[in-house]
Amino acid sequence: MNWLTNFVRPKIRALVRKTEVPDNLWHKCPSCGQMLFHRDLEANLHLCQHCGCHLRLPAKKRLAMLFDDGVCTAIELPKTPADPLRFRDRQRYSERLKDAQNKTANGDAIQVAHGKIGGHGAVVAAFDFEFMGGSMGMAVGEALVAAAKLAVLQQAALIAVPASGGARMQEGILSLMQMPRTTLAVEDVKEAGLPYLVILTDPTTGGVTASFAMLGDVAIAEPGAVVGFAGARVIAETIREQLPDGFQRAEYLLDHGMVDMVVPRHRLRETLARLLDLLRRPDPPAEVLRLPLPEAAGAASHDDGPRAGQD
Ligand SMILES: [Zn+2]
């Protein structure tokens, strides 16, 4: 009826309306503060091109970057009861779960896939920090048990890639029970004589650190990753002392013997392949030579046969 409201107003609105920009096109580097375009990030394995900071990686991309040619088969994970305690804080746990599932398009905070790494069979369990802080509840525990069983079944290596705030408090004791369960699951892999490797990514804390994450045959960490049980602030407040620089960071843990190697993200696959080569090679890579014995010991034991390098 009124041409002013029906015709002119929408036109003016259209003119002054801000063009809508999706909010996920740009990311801010948590280390240097530079703005990073999402395409650049994806092309660069989610590394900041300005300072090399390792940003968090979704589980799906983590799986794709670890397997040969990015080829892997994701397995369907066992179903677990949702919200067994009917937990509620500001929001129902069941609603939180649904929100996280919609946001990440994952069932829970973990994905498991199998394929080849450097030609060796491998099962990888990768965490998704975006899903409720990668917290470990029943679904995550069950997925790790399934991954360990699959590794034993396929006689393949098991590789865990945690990125977790720890136990999922909404599942109370049931989430704490996943610590011994996952510990036993990786023990099964070790008992079967198969390698179990862990790639500690930012952050690996709480109950995850206190269980399967620290049990790898080789503990690999990404540069700058925070790995620890209690948070640095809690520790500083408890012991009332200033903590050293880089406390709980991967490099600090390497210096103090908590991790074996710190490997940049783009070299992870080749490092895994090399480790699996070493751990799974059926024969030694070269002829086995006996170490030359010290002179006295050599003279004392004639029945040892000829020594290396003496014929
Ligand atoms: Zn940066």
Tab-separated table of C-alpha atoms and ligand atoms in Angstrom:
chain	number	residue	atom	x	y	z
A	1	MET	CA	0.000	0.000	0.000
A	2	ASN	CA	2.520	2.564	1.137
A	3	TRP	CA	5.213	2.820	-1.528
A	4	LEU	CA	7.576	4.400	0.973
A	5	THR	CA	7.658	1.339	3.240
A	6	ASN	CA	7.135	-1.302	0.576
A	7	PHE	CA	9.451	-0.056	-2.109
A	8	VAL	CA	11.820	2.675	-0.998
A	9	ARG	CA	12.786	1.289	2.400
A	10	PRO	CA	13.954	-2.144	1.127
A	11	LYS	CA	15.969	-0.421	-1.605
A	12	ILE	CA	17.735	1.826	0.886
A	13	ARG	CA	18.298	-1.121	3.234
A	14	ALA	CA	19.855	-3.090	0.415
A	15	LEU	CA	22.172	-0.180	-0.309
A	16	VAL	CA	23.434	0.326	3.225
A	17	ARG	CA	23.442	-3.320	4.326
A	18	LYS	CA	26.858	-4.712	5.040
A	19	THR	CA	27.886	-7.468	2.704
A	20	GLU	CA	27.944	-10.650	4.716
A	21	VAL	CA	31.343	-12.241	5.050
A	22	PRO	CA	31.489	-15.803	6.421
A	23	ASP	CA	33.321	-15.641	9.745
A	24	ASN	CA	35.560	-18.616	9.032
A	25	LEU	CA	37.544	-17.166	6.131
A	26	TRP	CA	40.241	-15.620	8.294
A	27	HIS	CA	41.995	-17.041	11.318
A	28	LYS	CA	44.229	-15.211	13.736
A	29	CYS	CA	47.561	-16.800	14.547
A	30	PRO	CA	47.599	-17.358	18.339
A	31	SER	CA	51.360	-16.839	18.396
A	32	CYS	CA	52.171	-13.813	16.206
A	33	GLY	CA	48.661	-12.374	15.804
A	34	GLN	CA	48.826	-12.192	11.987
A	35	MET	CA	45.622	-12.791	10.048
A	36	LEU	CA	45.744	-16.006	8.012
A	37	PHE	CA	43.507	-16.732	5.037
A	38	HIS	CA	41.806	-20.125	5.257
A	39	ARG	CA	43.089	-21.268	1.821
A	40	ASP	CA	46.684	-20.447	2.766
A	41	LEU	CA	46.223	-22.340	6.010
A	42	GLU	CA	44.855	-25.390	4.266
A	43	ALA	CA	47.648	-25.378	1.687
A	44	ASN	CA	50.183	-25.123	4.515
A	45	LEU	CA	48.861	-27.926	6.817
A	46	HIS	CA	47.441	-25.268	9.201
A	47	LEU	CA	50.853	-23.762	9.902
A	48	CYS	CA	51.195	-20.006	10.247
A	49	GLN	CA	53.247	-18.859	7.237
A	50	HIS	CA	54.634	-15.931	9.257
A	51	CYS	CA	55.947	-17.617	12.395
A	52	GLY	CA	55.527	-21.372	11.791
A	53	CYS	CA	53.081	-21.758	14.696
A	54	HIS	CA	51.276	-25.123	14.513
A	55	LEU	CA	47.549	-24.365	14.644
A	56	ARG	CA	45.101	-27.087	15.691
A	57	LEU	CA	44.110	-29.504	12.977
A	58	PRO	CA	40.681	-31.168	12.556
A	59	ALA	CA	40.791	-34.970	12.858
A	60	LYS	CA	39.844	-35.561	9.229
A	61	LYS	CA	42.748	-33.444	7.941
A	62	ARG	CA	45.098	-35.077	10.418
A	63	LEU	CA	44.218	-38.522	9.059
A	64	ALA	CA	44.591	-37.349	5.457
A	65	MET	CA	48.071	-35.916	6.088
A	66	LEU	CA	49.460	-38.978	7.894
A	67	PHE	CA	48.583	-41.793	5.478
A	68	ASP	CA	50.381	-42.498	2.185
A	69	ASP	CA	48.790	-40.318	-0.540
A	70	GLY	CA	46.113	-39.363	1.993
A	71	VAL	CA	44.365	-42.687	1.386
A	72	CYS	CA	42.716	-44.249	4.417
A	73	THR	CA	39.504	-45.974	5.449
A	74	ALA	CA	37.646	-44.571	8.434
A	75	ILE	CA	35.968	-47.178	10.618
A	76	GLU	CA	32.554	-46.891	12.148
A	77	LEU	CA	32.956	-46.411	15.880
A	78	PRO	CA	31.015	-48.345	18.507
A	79	LYS	CA	27.849	-46.700	19.776
A	80	THR	CA	27.808	-45.688	23.433
A	81	PRO	CA	24.936	-44.438	25.595
A	82	ALA	CA	24.590	-40.663	25.231
A	83	ASP	CA	24.335	-38.727	28.487
A	84	PRO	CA	24.092	-41.705	30.904
A	85	LEU	CA	24.096	-39.442	33.996
A	86	ARG	CA	21.548	-36.985	32.556
A	87	PHE	CA	24.049	-34.291	33.380
A	88	ARG	CA	23.157	-30.657	33.278
A	89	ASP	CA	25.129	-27.506	34.043
A	90	ARG	CA	24.115	-24.293	32.304
A	91	GLN	CA	23.022	-26.474	29.436
A	92	ARG	CA	22.040	-30.124	29.149
A	93	TYR	CA	24.928	-32.404	28.217
A	94	SER	CA	22.777	-33.976	25.493
A	95	GLU	CA	22.343	-30.505	23.936
A	96	ARG	CA	26.048	-29.768	24.186
A	97	LEU	CA	26.726	-33.052	22.433
A	98	LYS	CA	24.312	-32.204	19.618
A	99	ASP	CA	25.833	-28.739	19.194
A	100	ALA	CA	29.321	-30.227	18.960
A	101	GLN	CA	28.134	-32.871	16.499
A	102	ASN	CA	26.580	-30.203	14.273
A	103	LYS	CA	29.653	-27.965	14.498
A	104	THR	CA	32.210	-30.648	13.652
A	105	ALA	CA	30.108	-33.173	11.676
A	106	ASN	CA	31.638	-35.882	13.901
A	107	GLY	CA	29.909	-38.315	16.258
A	108	ASP	CA	32.404	-37.577	19.038
A	109	ALA	CA	35.882	-36.183	19.648
A	110	ILE	CA	37.820	-38.915	17.828
A	111	GLN	CA	38.154	-40.537	14.413
A	112	VAL	CA	39.829	-43.843	13.636
A	113	ALA	CA	41.106	-44.900	10.219
A	114	HIS	CA	43.404	-47.547	8.817
A	115	GLY	CA	45.690	-47.544	5.807
A	116	LYS	CA	49.390	-47.519	4.951
A	117	ILE	CA	52.163	-45.296	6.258
A	118	GLY	CA	55.431	-45.752	4.392
A	119	GLY	CA	53.971	-49.010	3.064
A	120	HIS	CA	53.324	-50.381	6.584
A	121	GLY	CA	49.826	-51.136	7.824
A	122	ALA	CA	48.737	-48.600	10.434
A	123	VAL	CA	45.656	-47.706	12.449
A	124	VAL	CA	45.467	-44.042	13.447
A	125	ALA	CA	43.186	-42.638	16.159
A	126	ALA	CA	43.066	-38.841	15.837
A	127	PHE	CA	41.355	-36.438	18.251
A	128	ASP	CA	39.240	-33.454	17.281
A	129	PHE	CA	39.848	-30.602	19.721
A	130	GLU	CA	36.908	-28.693	18.239
A	131	PHE	CA	34.573	-31.319	19.703
A	132	MET	CA	34.138	-30.310	23.377
A	133	GLY	CA	37.863	-29.720	23.790
A	134	GLY	CA	38.731	-33.232	22.629
A	135	SER	CA	37.573	-34.512	26.008
A	136	MET	CA	37.648	-38.267	26.638
A	137	GLY	CA	34.301	-39.804	27.512
A	138	MET	CA	32.925	-43.256	26.870
A	139	ALA	CA	32.754	-42.796	23.084
A	140	VAL	CA	36.435	-41.808	22.877
A	141	GLY	CA	37.498	-44.656	25.171
A	142	GLU	CA	35.465	-47.125	23.154
A	143	ALA	CA	36.975	-45.802	19.908
A	144	LEU	CA	40.524	-46.259	21.248
A	145	VAL	CA	39.711	-49.818	22.329
A	146	ALA	CA	38.300	-50.477	18.833
A	147	ALA	CA	41.423	-48.975	17.227
A	148	ALA	CA	43.694	-51.187	19.358
A	149	LYS	CA	41.647	-54.297	18.502
A	150	LEU	CA	41.781	-53.435	14.806
A	151	ALA	CA	45.558	-52.965	14.974
A	152	VAL	CA	45.983	-56.410	16.562
A	153	LEU	CA	43.580	-57.963	14.054
A	154	GLN	CA	45.394	-56.439	11.083
A	155	GLN	CA	48.847	-56.910	12.654
A	156	ALA	CA	49.316	-53.194	12.064
A	157	ALA	CA	50.914	-50.412	14.099
A	158	LEU	CA	48.716	-48.246	16.314
A	159	ILE	CA	49.246	-44.487	16.210
A	160	ALA	CA	47.389	-42.182	18.596
A	161	VAL	CA	47.184	-38.429	17.957
A	162	PRO	CA	45.709	-36.842	21.097
A	163	ALA	CA	44.517	-33.222	21.266
A	164	SER	CA	42.521	-33.104	24.442
A	165	GLY	CA	41.669	-31.137	27.545
A	166	GLY	CA	41.360	-34.410	29.474
A	167	ALA	CA	38.394	-36.304	30.867
A	168	ARG	CA	34.830	-35.314	29.934
A	169	MET	CA	33.451	-34.078	33.222
A	170	GLN	CA	29.837	-34.444	32.073
A	171	GLU	CA	30.312	-38.222	32.200
A	172	GLY	CA	31.810	-38.217	35.705
A	173	ILE	CA	33.350	-41.519	36.815
A	174	LEU	CA	32.484	-43.115	33.479
A	175	SER	CA	34.972	-40.804	31.757
A	176	LEU	CA	37.654	-41.537	34.378
A	177	MET	CA	37.183	-45.258	33.735
A	178	GLN	CA	38.448	-44.694	30.208
A	179	MET	CA	41.955	-44.116	31.573
A	180	PRO	CA	42.563	-47.757	32.641
A	181	ARG	CA	40.572	-49.035	29.651
A	182	THR	CA	42.702	-47.214	27.084
A	183	THR	CA	45.872	-48.146	28.991
A	184	LEU	CA	44.939	-51.825	28.765
A	185	ALA	CA	43.981	-51.451	25.105
A	186	VAL	CA	47.428	-50.160	24.125
A	187	GLU	CA	49.032	-52.858	26.308
A	188	ASP	CA	47.289	-55.439	24.098
A	189	VAL	CA	48.945	-53.862	21.050
A	190	LYS	CA	52.353	-53.994	22.723
A	191	GLU	CA	51.834	-57.590	23.844
A	192	ALA	CA	51.095	-58.528	20.246
A	193	GLY	CA	54.571	-57.193	19.390
A	194	LEU	CA	53.212	-54.289	17.373
A	195	PRO	CA	54.487	-50.701	17.507
A	196	TYR	CA	52.429	-48.132	19.381
A	197	LEU	CA	53.413	-44.546	18.580
A	198	VAL	CA	51.973	-41.307	19.921
A	199	ILE	CA	52.005	-37.887	18.292
A	200	LEU	CA	51.395	-35.360	21.064
A	201	THR	CA	49.675	-32.302	19.633
A	202	ASP	CA	48.546	-29.062	21.199
A	203	PRO	CA	47.116	-29.510	23.810
A	204	THR	CA	47.477	-32.933	25.440
A	205	THR	CA	46.452	-32.596	29.074
A	206	GLY	CA	44.602	-34.168	31.994
A	207	GLY	CA	43.384	-37.749	31.935
A	208	VAL	CA	44.590	-38.302	28.381
A	209	THR	CA	48.174	-37.488	29.391
A	210	ALA	CA	47.707	-39.665	32.479
A	211	SER	CA	46.777	-42.697	30.397
A	212	PHE	CA	47.468	-43.864	26.825
A	213	ALA	CA	49.142	-40.650	25.583
A	214	MET	CA	52.331	-41.154	27.607
A	215	LEU	CA	52.715	-44.859	26.847
A	216	GLY	CA	53.961	-44.727	23.261
A	217	ASP	CA	57.041	-46.744	22.291
A	218	VAL	CA	58.196	-43.460	20.783
A	219	ALA	CA	56.730	-40.176	22.005
A	220	ILE	CA	56.671	-37.630	19.177
A	221	ALA	CA	55.467	-34.062	19.773
A	222	GLU	CA	54.590	-31.222	17.446
A	223	PRO	CA	56.594	-27.999	17.962
A	224	GLY	CA	55.134	-25.746	20.635
A	225	ALA	CA	52.516	-28.279	21.784
A	226	VAL	CA	51.418	-27.998	25.416
A	227	VAL	CA	51.687	-31.410	27.056
A	228	GLY	CA	51.064	-31.859	30.750
A	229	PHE	CA	48.719	-33.166	33.405
A	230	ALA	CA	47.641	-30.113	35.401
A	231	GLY	CA	47.538	-26.673	33.787
A	232	ALA	CA	50.521	-24.354	34.258
A	233	ARG	CA	48.440	-21.760	36.135
A	234	VAL	CA	47.166	-24.353	38.631
A	235	ILE	CA	50.726	-25.570	39.244
A	236	ALA	CA	52.059	-22.018	39.664
A	237	GLU	CA	49.293	-21.196	42.163
A	238	THR	CA	49.822	-24.421	44.103
A	239	ILE	CA	53.607	-24.269	44.461
A	240	ARG	CA	53.641	-20.444	44.535
A	241	GLU	CA	56.593	-20.211	42.220
A	242	GLN	CA	57.302	-18.669	38.859
A	243	LEU	CA	57.401	-21.445	36.262
A	244	PRO	CA	60.286	-21.504	33.748
A	245	ASP	CA	59.822	-20.196	30.199
A	246	GLY	CA	58.281	-22.697	27.822
A	247	PHE	CA	57.077	-24.877	30.718
A	248	GLN	CA	55.046	-27.884	29.451
A	249	ARG	CA	55.887	-27.042	25.819
A	250	ALA	CA	57.160	-29.796	23.539
A	251	GLU	CA	60.725	-28.421	23.384
A	252	TYR	CA	60.939	-28.120	27.184
A	253	LEU	CA	59.701	-31.706	27.541
A	254	LEU	CA	62.281	-32.890	25.005
A	255	ASP	CA	65.047	-31.237	27.066
A	256	HIS	CA	63.716	-32.962	30.198
A	257	GLY	CA	63.293	-36.423	28.687
A	258	MET	CA	59.501	-36.541	28.590
A	259	VAL	CA	59.283	-36.815	24.791
A	260	ASP	CA	61.660	-38.480	22.342
A	261	MET	CA	61.437	-36.143	19.376
A	262	VAL	CA	59.852	-32.857	18.317
A	263	VAL	CA	58.869	-33.111	14.670
A	264	PRO	CA	57.387	-30.336	12.485
A	265	ARG	CA	54.026	-31.234	10.984
A	266	HIS	CA	55.196	-31.520	7.374
A	267	ARG	CA	57.788	-34.121	8.390
A	268	LEU	CA	55.494	-36.275	10.527
A	269	ARG	CA	54.569	-38.800	7.852
A	270	GLU	CA	58.162	-39.462	6.773
A	271	THR	CA	59.199	-39.725	10.440
A	272	LEU	CA	56.446	-42.259	11.126
A	273	ALA	CA	57.429	-44.195	8.006
A	274	ARG	CA	61.075	-44.274	9.123
A	275	LEU	CA	60.169	-45.397	12.645
A	276	LEU	CA	57.860	-48.118	11.325
A	277	ASP	CA	60.650	-49.222	8.953
A	278	LEU	CA	62.956	-49.621	11.929
A	279	LEU	CA	60.411	-51.232	14.228
A	280	ARG	CA	58.814	-53.598	11.742
A	281	ARG	CA	61.775	-54.705	9.654
A	282	PRO	CA	61.889	-58.491	9.961
A	283	ASP	CA	65.668	-58.728	9.431
A	284	PRO	CA	68.435	-56.423	10.528
A	285	PRO	CA	69.261	-53.834	7.830
A	286	ALA	CA	72.917	-54.905	7.602
A	287	GLU	CA	75.178	-57.815	8.430
A	288	VAL	CA	75.455	-58.312	12.177
A	289	LEU	CA	79.068	-58.011	13.327
A	290	ARG	CA	80.189	-58.874	16.795
A	291	LEU	CA	81.668	-56.055	18.779
A	292	PRO	CA	85.433	-56.387	19.255
A	293	LEU	CA	86.065	-57.594	22.768
A	294	PRO	CA	88.544	-55.849	25.030
A	295	GLU	CA	91.992	-57.592	24.876
A	296	ALA	CA	91.906	-59.100	28.380
A	297	ALA	CA	88.384	-60.458	28.022
A	298	GLY	CA	89.242	-61.719	24.523
A	299	ALA	CA	92.275	-63.630	25.812
A	300	ALA	CA	90.246	-65.129	28.627
A	301	SER	CA	87.497	-66.529	26.433
A	302	HIS	CA	88.978	-68.421	23.472
A	303	ASP	CA	85.772	-70.295	22.799
A	304	ASP	CA	84.075	-67.084	21.580
A	305	GLY	CA	85.192	-67.741	18.028
A	306	PRO	CA	86.789	-65.229	15.636
A	307	ARG	CA	86.138	-61.595	16.374
A	308	ALA	CA	84.849	-59.109	13.871
A	309	GLY	CA	87.472	-57.440	11.717
A	310	GLN	CA	90.236	-59.927	12.572
A	311	ASP	CA	90.181	-62.364	9.693
B	1	ZN	ZN	51.971	-16.801	13.402
